Coordinates of N, CA and C in Angstrom, one line a residue:
X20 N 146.4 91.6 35.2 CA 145.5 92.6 35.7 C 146.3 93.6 36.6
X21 N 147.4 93.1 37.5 CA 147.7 94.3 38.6 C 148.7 94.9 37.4
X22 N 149.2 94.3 36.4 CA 150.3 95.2 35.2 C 149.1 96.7 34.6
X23 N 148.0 96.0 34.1 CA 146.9 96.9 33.7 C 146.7 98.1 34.6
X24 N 146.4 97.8 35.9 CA 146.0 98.7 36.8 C 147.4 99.7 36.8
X25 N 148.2 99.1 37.2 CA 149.7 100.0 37.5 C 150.0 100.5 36.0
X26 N 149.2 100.5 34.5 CA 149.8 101.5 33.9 C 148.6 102.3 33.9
X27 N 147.4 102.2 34.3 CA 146.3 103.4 34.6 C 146.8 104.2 35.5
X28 N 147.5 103.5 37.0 CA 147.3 104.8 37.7 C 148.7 105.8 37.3
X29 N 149.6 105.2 36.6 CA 150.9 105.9 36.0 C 150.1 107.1 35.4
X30 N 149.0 106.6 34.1 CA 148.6 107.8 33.3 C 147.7 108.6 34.0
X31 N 146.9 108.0 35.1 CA 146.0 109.2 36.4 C 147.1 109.9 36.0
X32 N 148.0 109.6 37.2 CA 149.4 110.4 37.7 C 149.9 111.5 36.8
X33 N 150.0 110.8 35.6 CA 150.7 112.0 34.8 C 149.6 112.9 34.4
X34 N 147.9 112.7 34.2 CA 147.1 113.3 34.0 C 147.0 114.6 35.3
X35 N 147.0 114.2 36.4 CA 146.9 114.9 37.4 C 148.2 116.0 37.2
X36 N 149.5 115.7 36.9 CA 150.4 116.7 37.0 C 150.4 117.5 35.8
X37 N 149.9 117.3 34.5 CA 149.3 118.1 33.4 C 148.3 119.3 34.1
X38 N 147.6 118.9 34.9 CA 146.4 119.5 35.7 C 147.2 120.7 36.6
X39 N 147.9 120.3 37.4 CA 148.6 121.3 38.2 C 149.2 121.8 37.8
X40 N 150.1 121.6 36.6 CA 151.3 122.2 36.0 C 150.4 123.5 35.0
X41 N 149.1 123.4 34.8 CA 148.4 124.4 33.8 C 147.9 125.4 35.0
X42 N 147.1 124.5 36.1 CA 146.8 125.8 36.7 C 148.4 126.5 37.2
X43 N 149.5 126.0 37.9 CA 150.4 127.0 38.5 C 150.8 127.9 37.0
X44 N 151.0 127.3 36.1 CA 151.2 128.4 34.6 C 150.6 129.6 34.6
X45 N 149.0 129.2 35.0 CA 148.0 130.7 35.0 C 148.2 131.4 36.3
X46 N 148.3 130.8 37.3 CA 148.9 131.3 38.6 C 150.6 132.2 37.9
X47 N 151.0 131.8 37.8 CA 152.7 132.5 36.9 C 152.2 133.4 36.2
X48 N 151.6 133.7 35.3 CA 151.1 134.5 34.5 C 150.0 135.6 35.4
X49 N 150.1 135.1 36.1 CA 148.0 136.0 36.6 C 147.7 136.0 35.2
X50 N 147.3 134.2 35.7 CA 146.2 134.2 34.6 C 144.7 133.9 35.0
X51 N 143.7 133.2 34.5 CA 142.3 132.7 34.9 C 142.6 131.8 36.0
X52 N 143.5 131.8 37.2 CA 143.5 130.8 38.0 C 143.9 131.5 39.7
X53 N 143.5 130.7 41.0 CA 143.5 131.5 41.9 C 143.9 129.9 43.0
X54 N 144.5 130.7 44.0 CA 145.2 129.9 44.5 C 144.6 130.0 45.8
X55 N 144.7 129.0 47.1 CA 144.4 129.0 48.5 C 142.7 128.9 48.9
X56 N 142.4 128.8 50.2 CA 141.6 128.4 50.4 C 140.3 129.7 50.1
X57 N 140.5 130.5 50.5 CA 139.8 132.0 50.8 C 139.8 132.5 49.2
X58 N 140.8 132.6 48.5 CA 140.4 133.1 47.1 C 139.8 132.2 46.5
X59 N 139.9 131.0 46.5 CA 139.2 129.5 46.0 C 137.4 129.6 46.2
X60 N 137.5 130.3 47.7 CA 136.0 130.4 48.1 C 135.5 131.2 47.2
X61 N 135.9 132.5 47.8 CA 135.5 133.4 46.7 C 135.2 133.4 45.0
X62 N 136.2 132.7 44.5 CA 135.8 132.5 43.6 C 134.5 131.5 43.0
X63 N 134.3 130.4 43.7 CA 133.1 129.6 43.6 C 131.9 130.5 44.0
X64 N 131.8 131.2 44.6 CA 130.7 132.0 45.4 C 130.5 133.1 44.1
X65 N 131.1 133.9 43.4 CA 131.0 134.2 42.3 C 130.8 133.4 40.9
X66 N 131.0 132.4 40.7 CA 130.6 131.2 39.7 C 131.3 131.3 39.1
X67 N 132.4 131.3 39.4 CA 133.9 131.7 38.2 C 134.6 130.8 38.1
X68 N 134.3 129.4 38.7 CA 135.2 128.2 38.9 C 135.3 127.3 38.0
X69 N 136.1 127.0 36.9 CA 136.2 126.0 35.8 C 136.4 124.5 36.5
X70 N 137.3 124.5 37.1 CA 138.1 123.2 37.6 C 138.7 123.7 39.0
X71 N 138.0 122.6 39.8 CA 138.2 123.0 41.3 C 139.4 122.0 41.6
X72 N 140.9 122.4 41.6 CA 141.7 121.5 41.9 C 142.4 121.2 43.3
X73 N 142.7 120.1 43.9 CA 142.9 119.9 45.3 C 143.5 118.9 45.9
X74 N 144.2 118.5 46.8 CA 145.2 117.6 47.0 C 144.1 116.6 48.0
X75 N 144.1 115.0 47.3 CA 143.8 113.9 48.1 C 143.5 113.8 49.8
X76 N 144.3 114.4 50.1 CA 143.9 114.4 51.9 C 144.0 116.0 52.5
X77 N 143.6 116.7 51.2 CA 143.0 118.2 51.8 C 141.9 118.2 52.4
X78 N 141.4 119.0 53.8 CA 140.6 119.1 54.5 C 140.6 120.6 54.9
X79 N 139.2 121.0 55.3 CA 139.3 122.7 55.4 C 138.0 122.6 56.5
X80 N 138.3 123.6 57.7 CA 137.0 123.9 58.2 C 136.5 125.7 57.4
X81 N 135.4 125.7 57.3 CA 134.5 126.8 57.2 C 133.1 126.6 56.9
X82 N 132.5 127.9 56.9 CA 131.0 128.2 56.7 C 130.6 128.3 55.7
X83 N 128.9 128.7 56.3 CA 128.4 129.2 54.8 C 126.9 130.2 56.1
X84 N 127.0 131.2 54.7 CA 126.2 131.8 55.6 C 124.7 131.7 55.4
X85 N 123.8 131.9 56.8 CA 122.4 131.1 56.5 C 121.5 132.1 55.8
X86 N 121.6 133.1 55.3 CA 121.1 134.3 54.4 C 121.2 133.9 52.9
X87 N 122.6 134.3 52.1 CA 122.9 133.8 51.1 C 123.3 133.2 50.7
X88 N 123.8 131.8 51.6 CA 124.3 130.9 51.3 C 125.9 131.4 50.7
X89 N 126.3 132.0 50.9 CA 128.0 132.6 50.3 C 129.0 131.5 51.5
X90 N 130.0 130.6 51.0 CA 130.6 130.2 51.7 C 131.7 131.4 52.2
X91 N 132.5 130.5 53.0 CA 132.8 131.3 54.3 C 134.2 131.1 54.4
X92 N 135.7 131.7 54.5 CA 136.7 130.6 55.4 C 136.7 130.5 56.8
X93 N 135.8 131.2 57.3 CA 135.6 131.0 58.7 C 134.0 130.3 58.6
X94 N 134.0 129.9 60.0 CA 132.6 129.0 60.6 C 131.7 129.8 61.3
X95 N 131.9 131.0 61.5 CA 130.9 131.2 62.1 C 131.3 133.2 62.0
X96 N 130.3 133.9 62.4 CA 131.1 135.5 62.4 C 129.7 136.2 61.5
X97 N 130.4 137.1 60.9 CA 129.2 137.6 59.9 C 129.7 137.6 58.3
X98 N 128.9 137.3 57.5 CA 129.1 136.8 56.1 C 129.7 137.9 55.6
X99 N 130.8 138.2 54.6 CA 131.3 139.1 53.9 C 130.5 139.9 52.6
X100 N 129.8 139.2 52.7 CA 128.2 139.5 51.1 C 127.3 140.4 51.9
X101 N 127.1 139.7 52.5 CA 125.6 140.5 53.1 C 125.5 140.6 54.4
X102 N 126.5 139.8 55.3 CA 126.7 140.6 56.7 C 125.7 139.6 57.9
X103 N 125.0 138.6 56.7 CA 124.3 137.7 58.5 C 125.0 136.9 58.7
X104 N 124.0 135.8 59.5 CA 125.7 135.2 60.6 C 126.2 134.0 59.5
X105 N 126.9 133.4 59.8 CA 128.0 132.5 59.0 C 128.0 130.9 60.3
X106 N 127.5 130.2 59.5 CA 127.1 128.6 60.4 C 128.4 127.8 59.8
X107 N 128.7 126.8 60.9 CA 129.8 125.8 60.1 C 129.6 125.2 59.4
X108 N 130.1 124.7 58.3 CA 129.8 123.9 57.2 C 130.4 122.4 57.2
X109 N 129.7 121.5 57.7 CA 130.2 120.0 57.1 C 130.6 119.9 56.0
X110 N 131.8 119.0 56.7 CA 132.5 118.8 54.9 C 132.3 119.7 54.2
X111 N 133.3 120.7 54.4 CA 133.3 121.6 53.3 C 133.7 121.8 52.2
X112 N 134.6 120.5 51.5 CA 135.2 120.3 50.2 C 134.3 120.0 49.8
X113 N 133.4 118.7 50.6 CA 132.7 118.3 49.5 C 131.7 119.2 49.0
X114 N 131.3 119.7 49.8 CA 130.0 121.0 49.4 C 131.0 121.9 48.5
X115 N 131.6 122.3 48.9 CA 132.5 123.1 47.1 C 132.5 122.1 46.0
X116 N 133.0 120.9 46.3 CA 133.1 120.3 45.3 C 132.0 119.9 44.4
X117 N 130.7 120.2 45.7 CA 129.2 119.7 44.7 C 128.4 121.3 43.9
X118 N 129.4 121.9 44.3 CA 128.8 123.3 43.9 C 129.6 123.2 43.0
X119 N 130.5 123.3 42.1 CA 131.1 123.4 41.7 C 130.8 122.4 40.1
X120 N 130.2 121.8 40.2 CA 130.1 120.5 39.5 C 128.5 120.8 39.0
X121 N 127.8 121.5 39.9 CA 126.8 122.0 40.1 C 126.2 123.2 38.8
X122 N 127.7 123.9 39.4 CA 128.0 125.0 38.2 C 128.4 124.7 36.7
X123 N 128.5 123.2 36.7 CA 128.7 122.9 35.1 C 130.7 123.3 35.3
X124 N 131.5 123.1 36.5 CA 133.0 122.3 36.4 C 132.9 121.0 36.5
X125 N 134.7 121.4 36.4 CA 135.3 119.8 37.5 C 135.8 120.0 38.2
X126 N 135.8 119.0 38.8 CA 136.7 119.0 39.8 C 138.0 117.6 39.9
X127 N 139.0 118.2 40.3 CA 140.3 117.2 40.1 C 141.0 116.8 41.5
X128 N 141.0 115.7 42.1 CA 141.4 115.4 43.3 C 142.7 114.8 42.5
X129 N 144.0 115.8 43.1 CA 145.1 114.9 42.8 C 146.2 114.4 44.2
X130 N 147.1 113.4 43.7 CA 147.8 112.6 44.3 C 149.0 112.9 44.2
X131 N 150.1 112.1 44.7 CA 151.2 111.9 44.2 C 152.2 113.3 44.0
X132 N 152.8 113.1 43.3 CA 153.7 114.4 42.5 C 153.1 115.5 42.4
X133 N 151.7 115.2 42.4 CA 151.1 116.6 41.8 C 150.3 117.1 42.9
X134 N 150.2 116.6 43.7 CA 149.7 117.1 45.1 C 151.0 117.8 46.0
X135 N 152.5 116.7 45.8 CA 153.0 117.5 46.6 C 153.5 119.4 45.8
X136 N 153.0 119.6 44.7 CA 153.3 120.8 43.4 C 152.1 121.6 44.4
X137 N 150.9 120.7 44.9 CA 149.9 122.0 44.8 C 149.9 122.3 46.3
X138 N 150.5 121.4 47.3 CA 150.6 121.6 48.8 C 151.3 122.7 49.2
X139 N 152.8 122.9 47.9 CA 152.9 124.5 48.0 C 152.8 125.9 47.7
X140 N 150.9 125.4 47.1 CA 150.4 126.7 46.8 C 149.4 126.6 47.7
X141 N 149.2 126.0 48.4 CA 147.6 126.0 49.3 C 147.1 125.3 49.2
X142 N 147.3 123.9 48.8 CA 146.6 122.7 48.7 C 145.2 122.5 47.8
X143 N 144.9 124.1 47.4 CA 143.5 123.8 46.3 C 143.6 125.2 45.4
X144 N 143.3 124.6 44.6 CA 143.1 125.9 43.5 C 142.8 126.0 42.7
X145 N 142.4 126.7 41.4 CA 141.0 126.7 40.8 C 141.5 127.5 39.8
X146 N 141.1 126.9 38.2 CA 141.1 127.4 37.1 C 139.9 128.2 36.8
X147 N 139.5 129.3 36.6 CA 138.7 130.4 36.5 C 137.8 130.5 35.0
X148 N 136.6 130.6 34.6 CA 136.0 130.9 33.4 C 136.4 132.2 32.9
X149 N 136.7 132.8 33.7 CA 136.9 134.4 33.4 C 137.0 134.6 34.2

């Protein structure tokens, strides 16, 4: 059994660094992919997010604003959409990550190898529909 498990999490592993290694390609190209926390927002808040990609012990504070709901990278201020105020957001990955999934993506929590690939682009990043 622990031989079984230790060759699943090998092929996670290598599945997750397939994952990163496509979005930084489209990132290389400017292609359909957007990197860091603030373009990541943005882009979910526009519904442009295919695959929400993000490193295991990523954590982020920000908002969302109480008008249009547009997330935020800040917690509080005035919304960049529409200009009312901007409240902090609990857990804010996971609320992207439920928006996102919401939107008919995925989302990919990676580990290992392929977390330390994406820790030096911003720790989260996002393959684009268009």
């Amino acid at each position: 059994l622990k031989r079984i498990l230790a060759v699943q999490e090998h092929m996670e592993r290598d599945r997750e660094k397939e994952v990163v290694q496509g979005v930084l390609a489209e990132l290389h190209d400017r292609g359909k992919a957007v990197s860091g926390f603030g373009a990541v927002l943005d882009a979910v808040n526009q519904g442009r997010v295919w695959t929400l990609v993000y490193g295991k012990s990523f954590t982020a504070k920000g908002g969302e604003c109480g008008s249009c709901n547009a997330y935020s990278p800040h917690a509080n201020g005035p919304c960049v959409y529409c200009g009312e105020d901007v409240h902090p957001l609990p857990q804010c990955i996971d609320r992207l990550s439920q928006s996102v999934v919401e939107m008919g993506g995925r989302v990919e929590v990676v580990d290992g190898d392929a977390k330390k690939k994406l820790e030096k682009q911003g720790w989260i990043d996002a393959m684009l529909r268009y």
